[in-house]
Amino acid sequence: MQEGGNAMRYLSSAAILAVALSFSPAQAKELIYGSWLGAKSSTNEIAMPVYFDAITKATNGEIAWKLVAGGQLVTGPGTVEGVKNNLVDAGVVMAPYTPKELPATNLIFSTAVLGDDVIAASGAMNEVVMLNCPECLAEYKRNKAVAFAGYSTSPYLLMCRQPVQSVAELQGRKVRSSGGGVSIMQIAGATPVAMNPADATSALERGAIDCVLGSVAWLKNYGYMDSVRGVLTYPMGMGGPPLLMYINRDVWSDMTPAQRKAHVDNAAKLVAVTTIDAQLKIDDEVVVEAKKKGIKFAEGGEDFAKVMAKRGEIQREENAKVARASGVKNPEAILDAFDKAVEKWKGLSKEIGLDPAKFEAVLKREVYDKVDPEKL
């Protein structure tokens, strides 16, 4: 009887342990996010941690993203291939770096949004990519990926080793540019040079390029502050979307429906925080810091307005032609949807202002609540 009693107590203890384990939190599945952006870039320091923390919370600790920054695992041009081949589970993708693989997305990226309404541009880009560009979603699928959470850069400015105040002074200068910026620089008489923003840091230092066409926050994010002596503040187009969540399709498929939903449900938060907290607010801080370092800021004038007007006149036909040659079947439909979305979001941006919570709410209402994670 004693021996049987011990056996019964053992079985009872084992059963209790099994029940206890069944209620323990699941061990987190760690996924690797490879970013070619610098570790101290505002996107990596501010925006991505907010999103990754939200995912861990929403999945009850089942998913944990690990950020590996600074191009340690993948470069900008290499991220599409790196995600496709499982070198990383996800990363940030810019279509102009791989236009053959992502021609429909590159069509949007190459269409410069004029002016300085970054909220409208970011909202429109998300709406078009997620809801009105089936060719975009198809090209992600072809490359074994799922993508969402794009944003618009703030207006691109000229940041130069020697100050530029007129189009005449820009003639022949070598300018790092991408997307629609290539055409803008050609119209202005400069020589566009293709390279990612991180590589431009050493190129500026060496004098291999004279200027960078990009967001003013890049002065800090990519360390241009020590090489740039002048910034021209005339807005020279907003480009995008850089796709912050470009995820390997097998990794996506291995998630549960609830986990996939958590990623999409929090996409609006990522876009809002990136656009406002990690970009626009940082822009203002960087300008103050740059002026303290003696960097000169000039406004630019009518000659630059003419350059941008010319770009506005030719970009639709030019971009549609390039896209069609790259395999996009109906570029005009994508551009029509983009034009319509930009006008719509110019109205919505008035109610949003620079409030990340309001931007998140409107993005969810207008875009991400309409996205079915199971159909991406």
Phi, psi and omega in degrees: 000320180297317181296318178295323179296320178297320179297317179297319179295323179296315179297321180297318180295319180297319179296318179298319180296319180298318179295318181297318180295327181294340179258002179284149177300140179293147177293134184295138172270116183274126177245146186259124176254110180266117181244131175277351174290151181297153181301329182262008175297148183297329177298313182284329182278326188252306191280308186298319178299323178298315181293313182296322176296321179295322179293315179300317179293315183292333180261015180055038177081008182282332180240130175228119179269135175251122181271123174243106191260179173075021178070022180294329183249322181217148174270173175302304179293341184264001185290319179302313180290322180296321177290318181300321184263015176065021174293323171227160180278333179197167178191186178256131186238135173244117186303324180300341178283335180223063186295333179289324180281328185232060186293325181289317177295322179295329176300316178294314183299325184279352180267096184296129174272120184281157180094204184221021179274085185293325180298315179297317181296315180296316179298316181296319181297318178295317181297316182291311182298315187278330188241337189232018180223075179301332178291331175294310181297325180292323181286331173294317180297320179299329182263020177058045182219166170233139185221144175194181179065056172271167178210165175263141171293159169289166184308132178289136178237160175271123178241115193234153176297324175236134186305142175239129180238354181213162177297324180301322181286347181271348186304126175078353181288144180272120187235123173296124181207161179209168178056224179294341179297333179299311179295321180300316179293323177296317178299323182281351179091008177272173178252106180291140178236126182275121171193156179282160186302328181292319179292336181292340181301305180289330179295321175295315181301319183279346185081014178291332171232157182264328186213163170237133172261109184187186181288144183296335178298340179296338176306322178267313186300325182245008174072031179283347190306326184277347182253331183276134178245346180212142177234128175264120190269004177295125183292123185243050174094145173250132184242159177156177013257128160298131183266106186289326179245094176244101194249139175303133186293326177293321177298317179298315182294329180287343177287157173283161176306322180294323179291319177296318179298322179299321180294317181287320181299331182261003180297321180298322177298315181298315179297315182296314181294318179298312185294315187264302185287319186266357181230291186297317179291324178291323177307311182298318180294321182293321179300316178299314181296319181296319179295324178295331179275001177091007177290132183271136178247129178234148187278329188080166185219210187298330180296324176285329176298322179293322177300314182290326177296319179297317178299317179300326182288324189257345192292326182298306182296318182296313182291322179297321180295314179296317181296317181296319178295337180269001175108001177285124187285322185223070182297328181297323179296320178295316181293322176299315180296322181293313178302316181296318181293321179299315179296319178299314184285340173297325175287317181294328183296336179294325179278343183272317185063226177243039181260109182301323181295318178293319180297316178301315182296317181290321176299319178296314183296316188271337186231291196286337173290346181261359181265126176265111181303333183282353181248006179285000000 
